[in-house]
Short mmCIF file of C-alpha atoms and ligand atoms in Angstrom, two decimals:
data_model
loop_
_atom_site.label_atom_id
_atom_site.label_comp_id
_atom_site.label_asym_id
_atom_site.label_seq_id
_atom_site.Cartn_x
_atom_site.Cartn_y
_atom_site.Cartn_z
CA UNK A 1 7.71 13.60 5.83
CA UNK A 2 6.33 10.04 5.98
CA UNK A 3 7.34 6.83 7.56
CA UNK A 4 7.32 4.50 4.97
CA UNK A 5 7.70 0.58 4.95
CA UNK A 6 7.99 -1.20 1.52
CA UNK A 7 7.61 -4.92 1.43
CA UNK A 8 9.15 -6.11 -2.13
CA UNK A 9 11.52 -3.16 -2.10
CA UNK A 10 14.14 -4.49 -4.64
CA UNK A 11 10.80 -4.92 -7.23
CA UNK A 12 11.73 -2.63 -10.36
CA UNK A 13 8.50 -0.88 -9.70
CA UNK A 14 8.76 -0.25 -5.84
CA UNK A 15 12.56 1.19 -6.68
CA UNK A 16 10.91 3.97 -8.68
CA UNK A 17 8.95 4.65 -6.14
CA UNK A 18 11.30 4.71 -3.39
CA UNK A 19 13.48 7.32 -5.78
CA UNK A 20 10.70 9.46 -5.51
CA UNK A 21 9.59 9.19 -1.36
CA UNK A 22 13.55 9.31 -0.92
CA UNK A 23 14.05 12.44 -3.20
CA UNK A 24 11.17 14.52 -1.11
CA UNK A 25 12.84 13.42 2.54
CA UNK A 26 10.47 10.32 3.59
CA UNK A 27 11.86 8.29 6.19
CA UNK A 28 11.97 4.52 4.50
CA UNK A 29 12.47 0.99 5.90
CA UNK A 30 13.10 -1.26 2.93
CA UNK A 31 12.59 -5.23 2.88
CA UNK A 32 14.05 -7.31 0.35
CA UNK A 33 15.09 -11.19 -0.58
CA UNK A 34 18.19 -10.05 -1.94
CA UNK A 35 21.13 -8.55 -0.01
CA UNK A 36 23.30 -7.25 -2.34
CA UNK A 37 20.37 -5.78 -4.70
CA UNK A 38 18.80 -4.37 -1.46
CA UNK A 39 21.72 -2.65 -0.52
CA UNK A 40 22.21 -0.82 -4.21
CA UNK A 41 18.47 -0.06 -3.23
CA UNK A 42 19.43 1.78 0.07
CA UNK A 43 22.59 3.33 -0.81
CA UNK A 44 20.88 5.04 -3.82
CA UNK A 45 18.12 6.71 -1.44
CA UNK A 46 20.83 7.43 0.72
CA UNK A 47 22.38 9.29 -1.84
CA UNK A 48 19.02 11.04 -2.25
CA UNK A 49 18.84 12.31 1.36
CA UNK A 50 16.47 9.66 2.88
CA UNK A 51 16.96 8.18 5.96
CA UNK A 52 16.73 4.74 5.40
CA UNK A 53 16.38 1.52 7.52
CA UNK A 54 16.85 -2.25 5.80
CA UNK A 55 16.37 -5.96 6.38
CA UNK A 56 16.51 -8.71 4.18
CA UNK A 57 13.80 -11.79 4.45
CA UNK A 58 12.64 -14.76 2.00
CA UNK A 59 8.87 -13.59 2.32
CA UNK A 60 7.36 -16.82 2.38
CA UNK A 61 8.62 -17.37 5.45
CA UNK A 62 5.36 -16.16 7.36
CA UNK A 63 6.61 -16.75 10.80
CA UNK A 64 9.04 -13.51 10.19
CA UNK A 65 6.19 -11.35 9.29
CA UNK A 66 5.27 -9.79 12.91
CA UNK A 67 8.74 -9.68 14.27
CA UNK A 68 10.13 -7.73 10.43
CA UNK A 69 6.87 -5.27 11.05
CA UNK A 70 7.75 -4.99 14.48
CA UNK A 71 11.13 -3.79 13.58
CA UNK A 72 9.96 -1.76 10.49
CA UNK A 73 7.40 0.77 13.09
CA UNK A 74 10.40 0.75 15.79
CA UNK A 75 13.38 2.08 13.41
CA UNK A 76 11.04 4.47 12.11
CA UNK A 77 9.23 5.62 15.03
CA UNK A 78 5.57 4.45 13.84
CA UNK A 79 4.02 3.61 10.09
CA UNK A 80 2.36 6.17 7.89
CA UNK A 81 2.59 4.41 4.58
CA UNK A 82 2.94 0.45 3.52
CA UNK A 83 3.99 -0.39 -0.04
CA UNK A 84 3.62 -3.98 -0.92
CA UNK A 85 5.33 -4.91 -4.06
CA UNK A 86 7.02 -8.40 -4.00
CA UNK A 87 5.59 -10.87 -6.33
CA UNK A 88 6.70 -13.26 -9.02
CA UNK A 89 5.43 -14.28 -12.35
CA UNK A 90 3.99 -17.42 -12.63
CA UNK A 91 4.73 -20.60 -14.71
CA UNK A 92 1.39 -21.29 -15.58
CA UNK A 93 2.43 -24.78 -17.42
CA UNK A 94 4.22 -25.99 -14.21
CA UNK A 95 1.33 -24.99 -12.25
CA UNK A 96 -0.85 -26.92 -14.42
CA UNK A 97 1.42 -30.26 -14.09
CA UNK A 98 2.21 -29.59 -10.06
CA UNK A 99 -0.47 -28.39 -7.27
CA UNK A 100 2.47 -27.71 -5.61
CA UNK A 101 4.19 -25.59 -7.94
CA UNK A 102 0.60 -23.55 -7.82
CA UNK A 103 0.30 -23.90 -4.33
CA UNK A 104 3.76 -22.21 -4.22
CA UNK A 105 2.66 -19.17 -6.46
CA UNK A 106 -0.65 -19.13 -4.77
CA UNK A 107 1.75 -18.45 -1.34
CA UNK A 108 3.79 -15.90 -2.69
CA UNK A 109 1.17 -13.92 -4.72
CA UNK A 110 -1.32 -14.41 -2.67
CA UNK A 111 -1.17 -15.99 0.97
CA UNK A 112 1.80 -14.03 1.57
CA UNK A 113 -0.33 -11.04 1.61
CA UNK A 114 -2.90 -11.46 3.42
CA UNK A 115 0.31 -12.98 6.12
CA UNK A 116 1.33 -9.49 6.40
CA UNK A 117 -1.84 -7.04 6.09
CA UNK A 118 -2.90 -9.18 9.20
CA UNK A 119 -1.19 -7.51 11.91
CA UNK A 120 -0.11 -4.58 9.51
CA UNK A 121 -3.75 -4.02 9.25
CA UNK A 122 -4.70 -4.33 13.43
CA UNK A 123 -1.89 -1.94 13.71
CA UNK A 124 -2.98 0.77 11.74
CA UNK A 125 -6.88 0.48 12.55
CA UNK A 126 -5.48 0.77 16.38
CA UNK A 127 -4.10 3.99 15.71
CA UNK A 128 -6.77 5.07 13.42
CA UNK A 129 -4.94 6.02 10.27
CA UNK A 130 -2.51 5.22 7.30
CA UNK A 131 -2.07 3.84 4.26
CA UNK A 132 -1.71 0.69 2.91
CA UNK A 133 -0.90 0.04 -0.73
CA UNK A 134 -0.73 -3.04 -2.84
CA UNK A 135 0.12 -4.15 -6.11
CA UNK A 136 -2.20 -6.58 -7.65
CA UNK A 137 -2.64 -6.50 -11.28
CA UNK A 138 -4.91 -6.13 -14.36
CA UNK A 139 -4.71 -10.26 -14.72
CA UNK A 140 -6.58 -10.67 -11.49
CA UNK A 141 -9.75 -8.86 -13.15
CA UNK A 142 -10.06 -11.70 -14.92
CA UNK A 143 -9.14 -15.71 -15.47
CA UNK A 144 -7.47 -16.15 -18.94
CA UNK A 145 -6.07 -19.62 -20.11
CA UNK A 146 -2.40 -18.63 -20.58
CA UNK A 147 -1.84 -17.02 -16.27
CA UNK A 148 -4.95 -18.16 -14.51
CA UNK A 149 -3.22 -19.53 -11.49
CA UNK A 150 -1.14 -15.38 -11.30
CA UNK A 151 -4.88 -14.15 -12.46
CA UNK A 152 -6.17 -16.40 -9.39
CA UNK A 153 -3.82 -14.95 -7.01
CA UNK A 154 -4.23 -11.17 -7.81
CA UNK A 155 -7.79 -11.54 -8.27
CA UNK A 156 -8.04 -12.95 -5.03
CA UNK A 157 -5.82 -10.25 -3.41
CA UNK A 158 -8.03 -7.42 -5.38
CA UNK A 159 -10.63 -8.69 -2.96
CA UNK A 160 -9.43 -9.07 0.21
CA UNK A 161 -8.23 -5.40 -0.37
CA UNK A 162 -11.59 -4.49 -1.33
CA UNK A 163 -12.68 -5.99 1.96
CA UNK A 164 -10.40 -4.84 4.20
CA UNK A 165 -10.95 -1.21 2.07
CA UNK A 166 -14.43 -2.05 3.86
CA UNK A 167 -13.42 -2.79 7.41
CA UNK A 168 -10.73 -0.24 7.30
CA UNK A 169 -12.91 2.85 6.67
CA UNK A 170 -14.21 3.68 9.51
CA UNK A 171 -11.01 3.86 11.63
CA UNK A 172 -9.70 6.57 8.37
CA UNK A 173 -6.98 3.79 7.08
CA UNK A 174 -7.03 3.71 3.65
CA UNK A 175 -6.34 0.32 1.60
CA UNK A 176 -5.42 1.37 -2.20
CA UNK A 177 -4.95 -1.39 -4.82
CA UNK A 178 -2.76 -0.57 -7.68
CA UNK A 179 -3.67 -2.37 -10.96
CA UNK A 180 -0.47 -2.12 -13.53
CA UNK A 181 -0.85 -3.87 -17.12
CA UNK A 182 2.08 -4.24 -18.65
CA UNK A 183 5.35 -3.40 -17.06
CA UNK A 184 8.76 -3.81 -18.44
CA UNK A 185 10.75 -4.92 -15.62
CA UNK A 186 12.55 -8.51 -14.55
CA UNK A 187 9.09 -10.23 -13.90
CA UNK A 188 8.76 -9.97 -17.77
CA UNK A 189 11.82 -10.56 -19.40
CA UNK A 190 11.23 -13.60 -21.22
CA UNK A 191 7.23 -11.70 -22.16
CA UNK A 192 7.59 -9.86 -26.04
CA UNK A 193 7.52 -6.62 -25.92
CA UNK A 194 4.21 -4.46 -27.32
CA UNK A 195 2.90 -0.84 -27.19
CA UNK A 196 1.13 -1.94 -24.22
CA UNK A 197 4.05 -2.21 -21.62
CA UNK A 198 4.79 1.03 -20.05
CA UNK A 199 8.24 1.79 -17.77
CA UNK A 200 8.61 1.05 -13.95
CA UNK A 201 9.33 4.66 -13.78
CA UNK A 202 5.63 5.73 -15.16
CA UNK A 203 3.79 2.68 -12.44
CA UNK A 204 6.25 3.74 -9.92
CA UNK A 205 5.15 7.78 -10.58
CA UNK A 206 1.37 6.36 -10.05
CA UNK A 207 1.96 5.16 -7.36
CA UNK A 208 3.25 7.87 -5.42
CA UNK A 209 0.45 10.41 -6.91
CA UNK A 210 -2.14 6.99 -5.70
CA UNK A 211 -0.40 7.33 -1.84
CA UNK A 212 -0.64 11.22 -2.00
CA UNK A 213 -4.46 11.53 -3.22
CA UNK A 214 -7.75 9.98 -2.51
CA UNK A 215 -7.55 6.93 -5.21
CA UNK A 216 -8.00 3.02 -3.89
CA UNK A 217 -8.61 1.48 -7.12
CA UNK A 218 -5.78 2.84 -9.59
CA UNK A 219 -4.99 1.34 -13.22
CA UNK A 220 -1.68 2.21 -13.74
CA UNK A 221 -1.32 3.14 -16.82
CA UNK A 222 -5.10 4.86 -16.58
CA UNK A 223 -6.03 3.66 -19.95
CA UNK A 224 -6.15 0.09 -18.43
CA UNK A 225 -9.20 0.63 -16.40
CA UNK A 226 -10.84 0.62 -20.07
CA UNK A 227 -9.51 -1.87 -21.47
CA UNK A 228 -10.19 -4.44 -18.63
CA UNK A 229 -13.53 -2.58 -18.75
CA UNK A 230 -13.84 -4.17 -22.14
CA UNK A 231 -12.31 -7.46 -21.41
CA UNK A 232 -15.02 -8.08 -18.51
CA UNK A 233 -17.87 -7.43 -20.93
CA UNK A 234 -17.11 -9.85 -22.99
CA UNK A 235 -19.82 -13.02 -22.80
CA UNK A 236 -18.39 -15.88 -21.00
CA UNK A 237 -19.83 -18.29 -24.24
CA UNK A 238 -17.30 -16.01 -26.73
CA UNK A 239 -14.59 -15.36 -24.02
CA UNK A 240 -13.79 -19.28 -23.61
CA UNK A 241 -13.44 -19.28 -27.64
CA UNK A 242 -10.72 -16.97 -27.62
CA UNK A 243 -7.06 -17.34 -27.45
CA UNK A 244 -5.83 -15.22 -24.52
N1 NAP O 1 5.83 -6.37 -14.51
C1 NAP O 1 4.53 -6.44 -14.80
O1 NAP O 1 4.12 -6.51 -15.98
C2 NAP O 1 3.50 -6.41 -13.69
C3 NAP O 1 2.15 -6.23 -14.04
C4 NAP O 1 1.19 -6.20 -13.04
C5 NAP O 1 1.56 -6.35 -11.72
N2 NAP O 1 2.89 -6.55 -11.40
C6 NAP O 1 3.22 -6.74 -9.99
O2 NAP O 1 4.13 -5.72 -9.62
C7 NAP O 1 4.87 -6.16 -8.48
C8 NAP O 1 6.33 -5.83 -8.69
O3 NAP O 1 6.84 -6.59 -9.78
P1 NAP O 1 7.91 -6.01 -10.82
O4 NAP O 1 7.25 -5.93 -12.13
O5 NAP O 1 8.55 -4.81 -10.25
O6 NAP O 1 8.91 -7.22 -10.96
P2 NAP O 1 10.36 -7.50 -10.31
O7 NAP O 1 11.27 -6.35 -10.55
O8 NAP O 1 10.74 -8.84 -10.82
O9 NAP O 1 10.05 -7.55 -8.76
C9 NAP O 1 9.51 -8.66 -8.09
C10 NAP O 1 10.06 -8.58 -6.70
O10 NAP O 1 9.44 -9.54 -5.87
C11 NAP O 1 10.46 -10.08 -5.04
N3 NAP O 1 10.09 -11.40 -4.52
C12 NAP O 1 9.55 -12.45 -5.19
N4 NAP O 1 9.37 -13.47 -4.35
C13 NAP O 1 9.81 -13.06 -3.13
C14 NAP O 1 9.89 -13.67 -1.86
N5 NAP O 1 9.48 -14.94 -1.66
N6 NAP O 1 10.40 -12.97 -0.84
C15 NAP O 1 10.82 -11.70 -1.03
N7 NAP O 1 10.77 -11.06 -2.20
C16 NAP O 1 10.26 -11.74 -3.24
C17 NAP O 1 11.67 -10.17 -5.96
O11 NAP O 1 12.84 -10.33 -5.21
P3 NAP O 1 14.21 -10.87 -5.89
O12 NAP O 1 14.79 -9.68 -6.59
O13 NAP O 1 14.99 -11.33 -4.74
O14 NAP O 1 13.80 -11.96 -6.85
C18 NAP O 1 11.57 -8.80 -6.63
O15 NAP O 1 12.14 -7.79 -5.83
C19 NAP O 1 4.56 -7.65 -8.32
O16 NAP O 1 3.58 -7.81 -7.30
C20 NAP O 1 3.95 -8.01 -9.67
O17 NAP O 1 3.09 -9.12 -9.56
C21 NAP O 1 3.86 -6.57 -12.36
#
């Protein structure tokens, strides 16, 4: 049994990965921005066998952090495991017309983060173990015309994780960053649909295996790591040519 905390918990991906730590008996503490979805969230572990803890909080609103992490390792009598999932899709044309409509992504994608992986982080280095696991994404590997202020954020997240990876080691925490492509879920409703996009169910399923095994840098699906593999190689000189 683990004690698990997941930030973002209403997120289409984290939900199929909560159906899975519920269905094997971890003990959850789910935070969401919305009520109502956050309680289908915790009724449906419930109904799995979980014990389950909740609150609800507007994530960028940083000054809650500490006290909602607080709460989170006193209903479940410590932290094992942190999932952080909450994000949002950015409107790359209204970040190009407002800095603050890109300052706002930057916060949520981003800043919002690094907020909570502050004293998450002190925490578990104190008592010299966990997990922490993020998503990121496969557009933070690198800037492309059509998402560079999302790219920006996740790219910048990919490294602080890498970093605090670094720090972390020694005290046996380890930081995993989960790299999805493609995912069918909420965040891309309005995005057509290709062969690419895999289920929440299949990112979610990575996940878990990611938490369970030694993995910190996980394309999810795998055959990702290749293609961004190829997308990095190509020359700067040809990649500003083409339409992406
Ligand atoms: N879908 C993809 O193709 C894809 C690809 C790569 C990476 N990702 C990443 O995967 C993660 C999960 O996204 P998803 O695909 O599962 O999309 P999703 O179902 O739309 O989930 C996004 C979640 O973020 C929450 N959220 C956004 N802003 C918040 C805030 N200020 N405070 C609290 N919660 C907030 C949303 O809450 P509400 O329900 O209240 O809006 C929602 O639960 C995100 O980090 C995303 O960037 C997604």
């Amino acid at each position: 049994m683990k004690r698990i905390f997941v930030v973002g918990a209403t997120s289409a991906i984290a939900q199929a990965a909560v159906r899975r730590f519920a269905a094997r008996g971890d003990r959850l503490f789910l935070l969401a921005r919305n009520e109502a979805k956050l309680e289908a969230v915790v009724q449906d572990a419930r109904a799995r066998g979980a014990e389950v803890h909740s609150a609800v909080a507007d994530l960028n609103a940083f000054d809650l952090h500490a006290s909602l992490i607080e709460d989170a390792a006193q209903a479940l009598g410590g932290l094992d495991v942190v999932l952080i999932a909450h994000g949002t899709l950015s409107d790359q044309k209204a970040c190009e017309e407002s800095y603050s409509d890109a300052e706002q992504e930057l916060r949520t994608n981003f800043l919002s983060v690094v907020s909570l992986l502050t004293p998450l982080a002190n925490r578990l280095e104190a008592q010299k173990g966990g997990t922490i696991a993020v998503i990121s994404s496969v557009a933070g590997d690198r800037g492309r015309g059509s998402n560079y202020l999302y790219g920006t954020a996740k790219g910048a997240l990919s490294i602080f994780l890498q970093g605090l990876r670094n720090r972390l080691h020694p005290a046996g925490v380890r930081v995993i960053t989960i790299k999805p492509g493609f995912v069918d879920t909420p965040m891309t409703l309005e995005v057509k649909k290709n062969a690419l996009f895999a289920a929440p169910d299949t990112v979610g399923r990575g996940i878990v295996r990611a938490i369970d095994g030694g993995r910190e840098v996980v394309y999810l699906p795998a055959f990702w790591r290749l293609i961004m593999l190829a997308v990095r190689a190509v020359p700067e000189p040809l990649f500003k040519r083409l339409k992406l």
